[in-house]
Amino acid sequence: MKIIRDVHEMQRTALALREKAIPVGVAPTMGYFHDGHLSLMRRAKHENDICVVTLFVNPTQFGKNEDLSKYPRNEARDSAMAESVGADILFMPPPEAMYPAGYQTFVDVEEVSLPMCGESRPGHFRGVATVVTKLFMLTQPRRAYFGLKDYQQCQVIRRMTGDLNIPVDLVFCPIVREPDGLAMSSRNVYLTKEERRAATVLSRALENARRFVEQGQRHAEKIRDFVKMQILAEPLAVIDYVEAVDAQSLQPIGQIAHPMLVAVAVRFGKTRLIDNIVIEI
Ligand code: AMP
């Protein structure tokens, strides 16, 4: 596995691969790998000749009071893990190379960035859309792999690649969970023992929502309230949002007619976790 830090070297390498029509699959990440990340890398390697993993803790997607400086990092461990699943290139650019002095260009995906995480993290998706565009230009992928754990992010990137005619096939991969249901996240390491136990309420509540629909419930608001009630019953949980919306547009719905997304963002102590489920009917 080759480690590249220089943005120009990355782009030269990617353009040379493109010239030879060698398909590249990219998995963009912020590092501190777990099985969720590895699932994207394995699939990128399986479906392309070359798997490029990008590791960049992107400052423009963090708010002023968020955890940018404390975000967990371990380059040596991450390199070994990426190599173990067959990554060919690990691209780790320094922030000054991605956003040099005078940088002033951003990608803003409008409507789909507004609700849910867009509301609680203003500017977050502008940072995500901008860095993903830059990473696409630098790595020239045929396919790009993203996790459905960040469901709204997938929709923002889908809209962006469509609207800007970016020639990349997007592959959205299922949420990888711990044995007790907690969605894997680099931020799970922040949780105390008690918070870690309490956090299992999220996946339980979402699974119960699926059962509620299976039993015939069709009112989005009732389903949302049902999930909310279960989370409220956990004393360590502080709700940021609980939404039941159209899975495509992320707009509010009354009766479920199409696949519905139930998405939650909840704080346990200082740690904000997200999770979701798509319920087909
Ligand atoms: P991050 O490093 O948290 O920015 O995540 C990098 C990529 O891995 C994103 O596309 C995430 O959606 C994806 N990812 C993170 N956690 C999981 C998970 N538990 N299951 C599947 N994909 C994940």
PDB file of C-alpha atoms and ligand atoms in Angstrom:
ATOM      1  CA  MET A   1       0.000   0.000   0.000  1.00  0.00           C
ATOM      2  CA  LYS A   2       1.345   3.384  -0.981  1.00  0.00           C
ATOM      3  CA  ILE A   3       0.903   6.364   1.335  1.00  0.00           C
ATOM      4  CA  ILE A   4       0.482   9.680  -0.482  1.00  0.00           C
ATOM      5  CA  ARG A   5       0.319  13.025   1.339  1.00  0.00           C
ATOM      6  CA  ASP A   6       1.040  15.402  -1.506  1.00  0.00           C
ATOM      7  CA  VAL A   7      -2.111  16.553  -3.355  1.00  0.00           C
ATOM      8  CA  HIS A   8      -0.286  16.981  -6.672  1.00  0.00           C
ATOM      9  CA  GLU A   9       1.247  13.515  -6.458  1.00  0.00           C
ATOM     10  CA  MET A  10      -2.207  12.085  -5.707  1.00  0.00           C
ATOM     11  CA  GLN A  11      -3.747  13.800  -8.721  1.00  0.00           C
ATOM     12  CA  ARG A  12      -0.873  12.849 -11.053  1.00  0.00           C
ATOM     13  CA  THR A  13      -1.171   9.216  -9.938  1.00  0.00           C
ATOM     14  CA  ALA A  14      -4.958   9.242 -10.388  1.00  0.00           C
ATOM     15  CA  LEU A  15      -4.792  10.844 -13.847  1.00  0.00           C
ATOM     16  CA  ALA A  16      -2.222   8.264 -14.959  1.00  0.00           C
ATOM     17  CA  LEU A  17      -4.567   5.452 -13.831  1.00  0.00           C
ATOM     18  CA  ARG A  18      -7.462   7.100 -15.648  1.00  0.00           C
ATOM     19  CA  GLU A  19      -5.336   7.403 -18.819  1.00  0.00           C
ATOM     20  CA  LYS A  20      -4.787   3.628 -18.707  1.00  0.00           C
ATOM     21  CA  ALA A  21      -8.539   3.082 -18.055  1.00  0.00           C
ATOM     22  CA  ILE A  22      -7.780   1.385 -14.725  1.00  0.00           C
ATOM     23  CA  PRO A  23     -10.902   1.711 -12.561  1.00  0.00           C
ATOM     24  CA  VAL A  24     -10.405   3.321  -9.171  1.00  0.00           C
ATOM     25  CA  GLY A  25     -12.790   2.968  -6.215  1.00  0.00           C
ATOM     26  CA  VAL A  26     -12.460   5.597  -3.488  1.00  0.00           C
ATOM     27  CA  ALA A  27     -13.579   5.412   0.137  1.00  0.00           C
ATOM     28  CA  PRO A  28     -13.437   8.888   1.734  1.00  0.00           C
ATOM     29  CA  THR A  29     -12.980   8.801   5.521  1.00  0.00           C
ATOM     30  CA  MET A  30     -11.861  10.801   8.543  1.00  0.00           C
ATOM     31  CA  GLY A  31      -9.910   7.838   9.925  1.00  0.00           C
ATOM     32  CA  TYR A  32      -9.845   6.031  13.264  1.00  0.00           C
ATOM     33  CA  PHE A  33     -11.045   2.993  11.378  1.00  0.00           C
ATOM     34  CA  HIS A  34     -13.607   0.422  12.454  1.00  0.00           C
ATOM     35  CA  ASP A  35     -15.434  -2.339  10.577  1.00  0.00           C
ATOM     36  CA  GLY A  36     -17.808   0.213   8.983  1.00  0.00           C
ATOM     37  CA  HIS A  37     -14.867   1.872   7.215  1.00  0.00           C
ATOM     38  CA  LEU A  38     -13.325  -1.496   6.341  1.00  0.00           C
ATOM     39  CA  SER A  39     -16.590  -2.640   4.722  1.00  0.00           C
ATOM     40  CA  LEU A  40     -16.364   0.298   2.285  1.00  0.00           C
ATOM     41  CA  MET A  41     -12.699  -0.435   1.525  1.00  0.00           C
ATOM     42  CA  ARG A  42     -13.320  -4.152   0.923  1.00  0.00           C
ATOM     43  CA  ARG A  43     -16.129  -3.376  -1.463  1.00  0.00           C
ATOM     44  CA  ALA A  44     -14.105  -0.703  -3.271  1.00  0.00           C
ATOM     45  CA  LYS A  45     -11.285  -3.212  -3.721  1.00  0.00           C
ATOM     46  CA  HIS A  46     -13.651  -5.963  -4.860  1.00  0.00           C
ATOM     47  CA  GLU A  47     -15.401  -3.825  -7.485  1.00  0.00           C
ATOM     48  CA  ASN A  48     -12.382  -1.898  -8.870  1.00  0.00           C
ATOM     49  CA  ASP A  49      -8.762  -2.590  -9.807  1.00  0.00           C
ATOM     50  CA  ILE A  50      -7.441   0.030  -7.420  1.00  0.00           C
ATOM     51  CA  CYS A  51      -8.811   0.984  -3.989  1.00  0.00           C
ATOM     52  CA  VAL A  52      -7.936   4.479  -2.796  1.00  0.00           C
ATOM     53  CA  VAL A  53      -8.735   5.338   0.826  1.00  0.00           C
ATOM     54  CA  THR A  54      -8.687   8.997   1.758  1.00  0.00           C
ATOM     55  CA  LEU A  55      -8.118   9.966   5.393  1.00  0.00           C
ATOM     56  CA  PHE A  56      -8.733  13.627   6.073  1.00  0.00           C
ATOM     57  CA  VAL A  57     -10.298  15.172   9.162  1.00  0.00           C
ATOM     58  CA  ASN A  58     -11.950  17.969   7.224  1.00  0.00           C
ATOM     59  CA  PRO A  59     -11.956  21.227   9.207  1.00  0.00           C
ATOM     60  CA  THR A  60     -14.660  22.881   7.064  1.00  0.00           C
ATOM     61  CA  GLN A  61     -17.313  20.366   8.123  1.00  0.00           C
ATOM     62  CA  PHE A  62     -16.828  20.992  11.849  1.00  0.00           C
ATOM     63  CA  GLY A  63     -18.646  23.796  13.668  1.00  0.00           C
ATOM     64  CA  LYS A  64     -16.809  26.207  16.003  1.00  0.00           C
ATOM     65  CA  ASN A  65     -17.713  24.322  19.170  1.00  0.00           C
ATOM     66  CA  GLU A  66     -17.367  20.831  17.750  1.00  0.00           C
ATOM     67  CA  ASP A  67     -14.709  18.163  18.278  1.00  0.00           C
ATOM     68  CA  LEU A  68     -12.226  18.933  15.436  1.00  0.00           C
ATOM     69  CA  SER A  69      -9.167  19.204  17.685  1.00  0.00           C
ATOM     70  CA  LYS A  70     -10.201  16.188  19.780  1.00  0.00           C
ATOM     71  CA  TYR A  71     -11.255  13.947  16.890  1.00  0.00           C
ATOM     72  CA  PRO A  72      -9.573  10.545  17.458  1.00  0.00           C
ATOM     73  CA  ARG A  73      -6.519   9.916  15.281  1.00  0.00           C
ATOM     74  CA  ASN A  74      -4.075   7.042  14.890  1.00  0.00           C
ATOM     75  CA  GLU A  75      -2.257   6.978  11.577  1.00  0.00           C
ATOM     76  CA  ALA A  76      -0.181   3.888  12.257  1.00  0.00           C
ATOM     77  CA  ARG A  77      -3.179   1.797  13.265  1.00  0.00           C
ATOM     78  CA  ASP A  78      -5.257   3.116  10.353  1.00  0.00           C
ATOM     79  CA  SER A  79      -2.499   2.389   7.810  1.00  0.00           C
ATOM     80  CA  ALA A  80      -2.197  -1.196   9.014  1.00  0.00           C
ATOM     81  CA  MET A  81      -5.975  -1.697   8.904  1.00  0.00           C
ATOM     82  CA  ALA A  82      -6.371  -0.229   5.407  1.00  0.00           C
ATOM     83  CA  GLU A  83      -3.492  -2.352   4.139  1.00  0.00           C
ATOM     84  CA  SER A  84      -4.994  -5.490   5.717  1.00  0.00           C
ATOM     85  CA  VAL A  85      -8.125  -5.194   3.545  1.00  0.00           C
ATOM     86  CA  GLY A  86      -6.195  -4.562   0.342  1.00  0.00           C
ATOM     87  CA  ALA A  87      -6.224  -0.771  -0.026  1.00  0.00           C
ATOM     88  CA  ASP A  88      -3.698   0.232  -2.704  1.00  0.00           C
ATOM     89  CA  ILE A  89      -3.302   3.902  -1.830  1.00  0.00           C
ATOM     90  CA  LEU A  90      -3.882   5.735   1.452  1.00  0.00           C
ATOM     91  CA  PHE A  91      -4.177   9.466   0.758  1.00  0.00           C
ATOM     92  CA  MET A  92      -3.621  11.628   3.849  1.00  0.00           C
ATOM     93  CA  PRO A  93      -3.262  15.272   2.809  1.00  0.00           C
ATOM     94  CA  PRO A  94      -2.353  17.955   5.371  1.00  0.00           C
ATOM     95  CA  PRO A  95      -5.108  20.574   5.916  1.00  0.00           C
ATOM     96  CA  GLU A  96      -2.860  23.397   4.582  1.00  0.00           C
ATOM     97  CA  ALA A  97      -2.621  21.576   1.247  1.00  0.00           C
ATOM     98  CA  MET A  98      -6.391  21.117   0.981  1.00  0.00           C
ATOM     99  CA  TYR A  99      -7.204  24.667   2.105  1.00  0.00           C
ATOM    100  CA  PRO A 100      -4.173  26.868   1.371  1.00  0.00           C
ATOM    101  CA  ALA A 101      -4.150  30.567   2.270  1.00  0.00           C
ATOM    102  CA  GLY A 102      -6.628  32.408   0.063  1.00  0.00           C
ATOM    103  CA  TYR A 103      -8.920  29.407  -0.375  1.00  0.00           C
ATOM    104  CA  GLN A 104     -12.451  30.650  -1.157  1.00  0.00           C
ATOM    105  CA  THR A 105     -14.444  28.088  -3.145  1.00  0.00           C
ATOM    106  CA  PHE A 106     -17.292  26.037  -1.632  1.00  0.00           C
ATOM    107  CA  VAL A 107     -19.990  23.672  -2.853  1.00  0.00           C
ATOM    108  CA  ASP A 108     -23.421  24.304  -1.383  1.00  0.00           C
ATOM    109  CA  VAL A 109     -26.159  21.732  -1.950  1.00  0.00           C
ATOM    110  CA  GLU A 110     -29.292  23.576  -0.939  1.00  0.00           C
ATOM    111  CA  GLU A 111     -32.559  21.922   0.115  1.00  0.00           C
ATOM    112  CA  VAL A 112     -31.397  18.457   1.063  1.00  0.00           C
ATOM    113  CA  SER A 113     -28.731  19.974   3.347  1.00  0.00           C
ATOM    114  CA  LEU A 114     -31.237  21.962   5.373  1.00  0.00           C
ATOM    115  CA  PRO A 115     -33.169  19.590   7.673  1.00  0.00           C
ATOM    116  CA  MET A 116     -31.894  17.254  10.406  1.00  0.00           C
ATOM    117  CA  CYS A 117     -28.076  17.421  10.693  1.00  0.00           C
ATOM    118  CA  GLY A 118     -28.118  20.574   8.534  1.00  0.00           C
ATOM    119  CA  GLU A 119     -30.210  22.282  11.149  1.00  0.00           C
ATOM    120  CA  SER A 120     -28.184  21.187  14.167  1.00  0.00           C
ATOM    121  CA  ARG A 121     -24.811  21.582  12.386  1.00  0.00           C
ATOM    122  CA  PRO A 122     -25.041  24.709  10.181  1.00  0.00           C
ATOM    123  CA  GLY A 123     -22.409  24.651   7.425  1.00  0.00           C
ATOM    124  CA  HIS A 124     -21.635  20.964   7.961  1.00  0.00           C
ATOM    125  CA  PHE A 125     -22.842  19.732   4.574  1.00  0.00           C
ATOM    126  CA  ARG A 126     -21.231  22.673   2.777  1.00  0.00           C
ATOM    127  CA  GLY A 127     -17.925  21.420   4.188  1.00  0.00           C
ATOM    128  CA  VAL A 128     -18.751  17.815   3.259  1.00  0.00           C
ATOM    129  CA  ALA A 129     -19.825  18.658  -0.311  1.00  0.00           C
ATOM    130  CA  THR A 130     -16.731  20.811  -0.802  1.00  0.00           C
ATOM    131  CA  VAL A 131     -14.238  18.242   0.450  1.00  0.00           C
ATOM    132  CA  VAL A 132     -15.888  15.366  -1.425  1.00  0.00           C
ATOM    133  CA  THR A 133     -15.749  17.398  -4.666  1.00  0.00           C
ATOM    134  CA  LYS A 134     -12.052  18.090  -4.050  1.00  0.00           C
ATOM    135  CA  LEU A 135     -11.356  14.438  -3.219  1.00  0.00           C
ATOM    136  CA  PHE A 136     -13.132  13.359  -6.416  1.00  0.00           C
ATOM    137  CA  MET A 137     -10.976  15.763  -8.462  1.00  0.00           C
ATOM    138  CA  LEU A 138      -7.823  14.504  -6.728  1.00  0.00           C
ATOM    139  CA  THR A 139      -8.534  10.763  -6.924  1.00  0.00           C
ATOM    140  CA  GLN A 140     -10.525  10.587 -10.219  1.00  0.00           C
ATOM    141  CA  PRO A 141     -12.624   7.602  -9.090  1.00  0.00           C
ATOM    142  CA  ARG A 142     -14.895   5.474 -11.274  1.00  0.00           C
ATOM    143  CA  ARG A 143     -16.850   4.585  -8.127  1.00  0.00           C
ATOM    144  CA  ALA A 144     -17.099   6.121  -4.643  1.00  0.00           C
ATOM    145  CA  TYR A 145     -18.183   4.319  -1.471  1.00  0.00           C
ATOM    146  CA  PHE A 146     -20.149   5.893   1.354  1.00  0.00           C
ATOM    147  CA  GLY A 147     -21.897   4.437   4.415  1.00  0.00           C
ATOM    148  CA  LEU A 148     -25.639   4.734   4.954  1.00  0.00           C
ATOM    149  CA  LYS A 149     -24.936   5.481   8.588  1.00  0.00           C
ATOM    150  CA  ASP A 150     -24.528   9.064   7.361  1.00  0.00           C
ATOM    151  CA  TYR A 151     -27.775   8.837   5.430  1.00  0.00           C
ATOM    152  CA  GLN A 152     -28.277  12.561   4.814  1.00  0.00           C
ATOM    153  CA  GLN A 153     -24.660  12.838   3.656  1.00  0.00           C
ATOM    154  CA  CYS A 154     -25.394  10.164   1.026  1.00  0.00           C
ATOM    155  CA  GLN A 155     -28.394  12.171  -0.221  1.00  0.00           C
ATOM    156  CA  VAL A 156     -26.369  15.409  -0.314  1.00  0.00           C
ATOM    157  CA  ILE A 157     -23.606  13.709  -2.324  1.00  0.00           C
ATOM    158  CA  ARG A 158     -26.135  12.051  -4.648  1.00  0.00           C
ATOM    159  CA  ARG A 159     -27.723  15.439  -5.372  1.00  0.00           C
ATOM    160  CA  MET A 160     -24.331  17.090  -5.817  1.00  0.00           C
ATOM    161  CA  THR A 161     -22.927  14.530  -8.290  1.00  0.00           C
ATOM    162  CA  GLY A 162     -26.180  14.702 -10.280  1.00  0.00           C
ATOM    163  CA  ASP A 163     -26.425  18.483 -10.273  1.00  0.00           C
ATOM    164  CA  LEU A 164     -22.756  19.013 -11.155  1.00  0.00           C
ATOM    165  CA  ASN A 165     -22.594  16.132 -13.698  1.00  0.00           C
ATOM    166  CA  ILE A 166     -19.721  14.489 -11.836  1.00  0.00           C
ATOM    167  CA  PRO A 167     -18.920  11.197 -13.601  1.00  0.00           C
ATOM    168  CA  VAL A 168     -18.668   8.970 -10.506  1.00  0.00           C
ATOM    169  CA  ASP A 169     -20.883   5.996  -9.648  1.00  0.00           C
ATOM    170  CA  LEU A 170     -21.952   6.230  -6.015  1.00  0.00           C
ATOM    171  CA  VAL A 171     -22.179   3.072  -3.924  1.00  0.00           C
ATOM    172  CA  PHE A 172     -24.025   3.370  -0.604  1.00  0.00           C
ATOM    173  CA  CYS A 173     -23.139   0.605   1.857  1.00  0.00           C
ATOM    174  CA  PRO A 174     -25.189  -0.800   4.774  1.00  0.00           C
ATOM    175  CA  ILE A 175     -24.643   0.300   8.377  1.00  0.00           C
ATOM    176  CA  VAL A 176     -22.198  -1.942  10.249  1.00  0.00           C
ATOM    177  CA  ARG A 177     -23.189  -2.442  13.893  1.00  0.00           C
ATOM    178  CA  GLU A 178     -21.660  -3.744  17.123  1.00  0.00           C
ATOM    179  CA  PRO A 179     -23.104  -7.067  18.339  1.00  0.00           C
ATOM    180  CA  ASP A 180     -25.503  -5.157  20.644  1.00  0.00           C
ATOM    181  CA  GLY A 181     -26.802  -3.025  17.766  1.00  0.00           C
ATOM    182  CA  LEU A 182     -24.874   0.232  18.308  1.00  0.00           C
ATOM    183  CA  ALA A 183     -23.872   1.668  14.921  1.00  0.00           C
ATOM    184  CA  MET A 184     -20.074   1.695  14.661  1.00  0.00           C
ATOM    185  CA  SER A 185     -18.600   5.183  14.809  1.00  0.00           C
ATOM    186  CA  SER A 186     -15.162   6.639  15.472  1.00  0.00           C
ATOM    187  CA  ARG A 187     -16.895   8.794  18.098  1.00  0.00           C
ATOM    188  CA  ASN A 188     -18.004   5.750  20.135  1.00  0.00           C
ATOM    189  CA  VAL A 189     -14.587   5.851  21.870  1.00  0.00           C
ATOM    190  CA  TYR A 190     -15.668   9.078  23.598  1.00  0.00           C
ATOM    191  CA  LEU A 191     -18.481   7.276  25.470  1.00  0.00           C
ATOM    192  CA  THR A 192     -18.146   6.355  29.149  1.00  0.00           C
ATOM    193  CA  LYS A 193     -19.168   2.847  30.141  1.00  0.00           C
ATOM    194  CA  GLU A 194     -22.621   4.033  31.229  1.00  0.00           C
ATOM    195  CA  GLU A 195     -23.124   6.135  28.090  1.00  0.00           C
ATOM    196  CA  ARG A 196     -22.017   3.217  25.904  1.00  0.00           C
ATOM    197  CA  ARG A 197     -24.694   1.039  27.516  1.00  0.00           C
ATOM    198  CA  ALA A 198     -27.339   3.761  27.259  1.00  0.00           C
ATOM    199  CA  ALA A 199     -26.548   4.356  23.564  1.00  0.00           C
ATOM    200  CA  THR A 200     -27.979   0.965  22.600  1.00  0.00           C
ATOM    201  CA  VAL A 201     -31.425   2.578  22.982  1.00  0.00           C
ATOM    202  CA  LEU A 202     -31.005   4.103  19.500  1.00  0.00           C
ATOM    203  CA  SER A 203     -30.835   0.917  17.444  1.00  0.00           C
ATOM    204  CA  ARG A 204     -33.486  -0.721  19.673  1.00  0.00           C
ATOM    205  CA  ALA A 205     -35.901   2.156  19.157  1.00  0.00           C
ATOM    206  CA  LEU A 206     -35.320   2.122  15.371  1.00  0.00           C
ATOM    207  CA  GLU A 207     -35.867  -1.649  15.169  1.00  0.00           C
ATOM    208  CA  ASN A 208     -39.062  -1.232  17.195  1.00  0.00           C
ATOM    209  CA  ALA A 209     -40.185   1.417  14.690  1.00  0.00           C
ATOM    210  CA  ARG A 210     -39.798  -1.130  11.908  1.00  0.00           C
ATOM    211  CA  ARG A 211     -41.972  -3.583  13.871  1.00  0.00           C
ATOM    212  CA  PHE A 212     -44.546  -0.846  14.495  1.00  0.00           C
ATOM    213  CA  VAL A 213     -44.852  -0.360  10.709  1.00  0.00           C
ATOM    214  CA  GLU A 214     -44.968  -4.123  10.142  1.00  0.00           C
ATOM    215  CA  GLN A 215     -47.919  -4.216  12.527  1.00  0.00           C
ATOM    216  CA  GLY A 216     -49.739  -1.733  10.277  1.00  0.00           C
ATOM    217  CA  GLN A 217     -48.845   1.737  11.591  1.00  0.00           C
ATOM    218  CA  ARG A 218     -48.701   4.201   8.668  1.00  0.00           C
ATOM    219  CA  HIS A 219     -48.624   7.640  10.325  1.00  0.00           C
ATOM    220  CA  ALA A 220     -45.125   9.118  10.194  1.00  0.00           C
ATOM    221  CA  GLU A 221     -45.808  11.337  13.202  1.00  0.00           C
ATOM    222  CA  LYS A 222     -46.928   8.395  15.356  1.00  0.00           C
ATOM    223  CA  ILE A 223     -43.816   6.462  14.370  1.00  0.00           C
ATOM    224  CA  ARG A 224     -41.586   9.438  15.182  1.00  0.00           C
ATOM    225  CA  ASP A 225     -43.276   9.923  18.578  1.00  0.00           C
ATOM    226  CA  PHE A 226     -42.913   6.203  19.324  1.00  0.00           C
ATOM    227  CA  VAL A 227     -39.139   6.393  18.718  1.00  0.00           C
ATOM    228  CA  LYS A 228     -38.872   9.656  20.669  1.00  0.00           C
ATOM    229  CA  MET A 229     -40.681   8.176  23.673  1.00  0.00           C
ATOM    230  CA  GLN A 230     -38.261   5.254  23.898  1.00  0.00           C
ATOM    231  CA  ILE A 231     -35.222   7.544  23.721  1.00  0.00           C
ATOM    232  CA  LEU A 232     -36.702   9.948  26.280  1.00  0.00           C
ATOM    233  CA  ALA A 233     -37.037   7.005  28.658  1.00  0.00           C
ATOM    234  CA  GLU A 234     -33.229   6.678  28.720  1.00  0.00           C
ATOM    235  CA  PRO A 235     -32.000   9.209  31.304  1.00  0.00           C
ATOM    236  CA  LEU A 236     -28.516   9.667  29.750  1.00  0.00           C
ATOM    237  CA  ALA A 237     -29.928  10.481  26.296  1.00  0.00           C
ATOM    238  CA  VAL A 238     -30.483  14.106  25.201  1.00  0.00           C
ATOM    239  CA  ILE A 239     -32.335  14.303  21.902  1.00  0.00           C
ATOM    240  CA  ASP A 240     -31.006  16.556  19.163  1.00  0.00           C
ATOM    241  CA  TYR A 241     -33.628  15.376  16.638  1.00  0.00           C
ATOM    242  CA  VAL A 242     -35.872  12.441  15.835  1.00  0.00           C
ATOM    243  CA  GLU A 243     -37.408  12.557  12.342  1.00  0.00           C
ATOM    244  CA  ALA A 244     -39.587  10.306  10.195  1.00  0.00           C
ATOM    245  CA  VAL A 245     -39.396  11.653   6.631  1.00  0.00           C
ATOM    246  CA  ASP A 246     -39.522  10.645   2.978  1.00  0.00           C
ATOM    247  CA  ALA A 247     -36.340   8.602   2.410  1.00  0.00           C
ATOM    248  CA  GLN A 248     -35.568  10.327  -0.899  1.00  0.00           C
ATOM    249  CA  SER A 249     -36.417  13.999  -0.371  1.00  0.00           C
ATOM    250  CA  LEU A 250     -36.009  14.070   3.440  1.00  0.00           C
ATOM    251  CA  GLN A 251     -39.230  16.138   3.502  1.00  0.00           C
ATOM    252  CA  PRO A 252     -41.927  15.577   6.146  1.00  0.00           C
ATOM    253  CA  ILE A 253     -44.675  13.097   5.272  1.00  0.00           C
ATOM    254  CA  GLY A 254     -48.101  12.270   6.693  1.00  0.00           C
ATOM    255  CA  GLN A 255     -49.023   8.734   5.745  1.00  0.00           C
ATOM    256  CA  ILE A 256     -46.170   6.504   4.581  1.00  0.00           C
ATOM    257  CA  ALA A 257     -46.468   5.715   0.874  1.00  0.00           C
ATOM    258  CA  HIS A 258     -42.800   5.384  -0.139  1.00  0.00           C
ATOM    259  CA  PRO A 259     -39.771   4.174   1.796  1.00  0.00           C
ATOM    260  CA  MET A 260     -39.533   6.191   5.000  1.00  0.00           C
ATOM    261  CA  LEU A 261     -36.373   7.248   6.794  1.00  0.00           C
ATOM    262  CA  VAL A 262     -36.393   7.353  10.570  1.00  0.00           C
ATOM    263  CA  ALA A 263     -33.270   9.257  11.610  1.00  0.00           C
ATOM    264  CA  VAL A 264     -32.026  10.259  15.050  1.00  0.00           C
ATOM    265  CA  ALA A 265     -29.254  12.411  16.508  1.00  0.00           C
ATOM    266  CA  VAL A 266     -28.833  12.081  20.248  1.00  0.00           C
ATOM    267  CA  ARG A 267     -26.242  13.267  22.747  1.00  0.00           C
ATOM    268  CA  PHE A 268     -24.819  11.028  25.456  1.00  0.00           C
ATOM    269  CA  GLY A 269     -22.722  13.322  27.647  1.00  0.00           C
ATOM    270  CA  LYS A 270     -20.518  15.273  25.221  1.00  0.00           C
ATOM    271  CA  THR A 271     -20.882  12.756  22.413  1.00  0.00           C
ATOM    272  CA  ARG A 272     -23.412  13.238  19.629  1.00  0.00           C
ATOM    273  CA  LEU A 273     -24.402   9.998  17.886  1.00  0.00           C
ATOM    274  CA  ILE A 274     -26.523   9.492  14.778  1.00  0.00           C
ATOM    275  CA  ASP A 275     -28.386   6.430  13.553  1.00  0.00           C
ATOM    276  CA  ASN A 276     -31.192   5.664  11.118  1.00  0.00           C
ATOM    277  CA  ILE A 277     -33.325   3.025   9.501  1.00  0.00           C
ATOM    278  CA  VAL A 278     -35.079   2.974   6.143  1.00  0.00           C
ATOM    279  CA  ILE A 279     -38.452   1.284   6.402  1.00  0.00           C
ATOM    280  CA  GLU A 280     -39.928  -0.034   3.151  1.00  0.00           C
ATOM    281  CA  ILE A 281     -43.627  -0.745   3.072  1.00  0.00           C
TER     282      ILE A 281
HETATM  283  P1  AMP B   1     -16.180   8.948   8.800  1.00  0.00           P
HETATM  284  O1  AMP B   1     -14.742   8.551   8.919  1.00  0.00           O
HETATM  285  O2  AMP B   1     -16.964   8.810  10.062  1.00  0.00           O
HETATM  286  O3  AMP B   1     -16.371  10.277   8.096  1.00  0.00           O
HETATM  287  O4  AMP B   1     -16.842   7.878   7.830  1.00  0.00           O
HETATM  288  C1  AMP B   1     -16.279   7.596   6.564  1.00  0.00           C
HETATM  289  C2  AMP B   1     -17.251   6.774   5.779  1.00  0.00           C
HETATM  290  O5  AMP B   1     -17.531   5.567   6.483  1.00  0.00           O
HETATM  291  C3  AMP B   1     -18.595   7.477   5.563  1.00  0.00           C
HETATM  292  O6  AMP B   1     -19.095   7.200   4.263  1.00  0.00           O
HETATM  293  C4  AMP B   1     -19.465   6.833   6.618  1.00  0.00           C
HETATM  294  O7  AMP B   1     -20.838   6.835   6.293  1.00  0.00           O
HETATM  295  C5  AMP B   1     -18.927   5.427   6.638  1.00  0.00           C
HETATM  296  N1  AMP B   1     -19.263   4.785   7.912  1.00  0.00           N
HETATM  297  C6  AMP B   1     -19.016   5.264   9.162  1.00  0.00           C
HETATM  298  N2  AMP B   1     -19.529   4.439  10.098  1.00  0.00           N
HETATM  299  C7  AMP B   1     -20.130   3.420   9.414  1.00  0.00           C
HETATM  300  C8  AMP B   1     -20.845   2.255   9.805  1.00  0.00           C
HETATM  301  N3  AMP B   1     -21.065   1.956  11.092  1.00  0.00           N
HETATM  302  N4  AMP B   1     -21.312   1.450   8.840  1.00  0.00           N
HETATM  303  C9  AMP B   1     -21.108   1.734   7.526  1.00  0.00           C
HETATM  304  N5  AMP B   1     -20.442   2.816   7.091  1.00  0.00           N
HETATM  305  C10 AMP B   1     -19.947   3.650   8.022  1.00  0.00           C
END
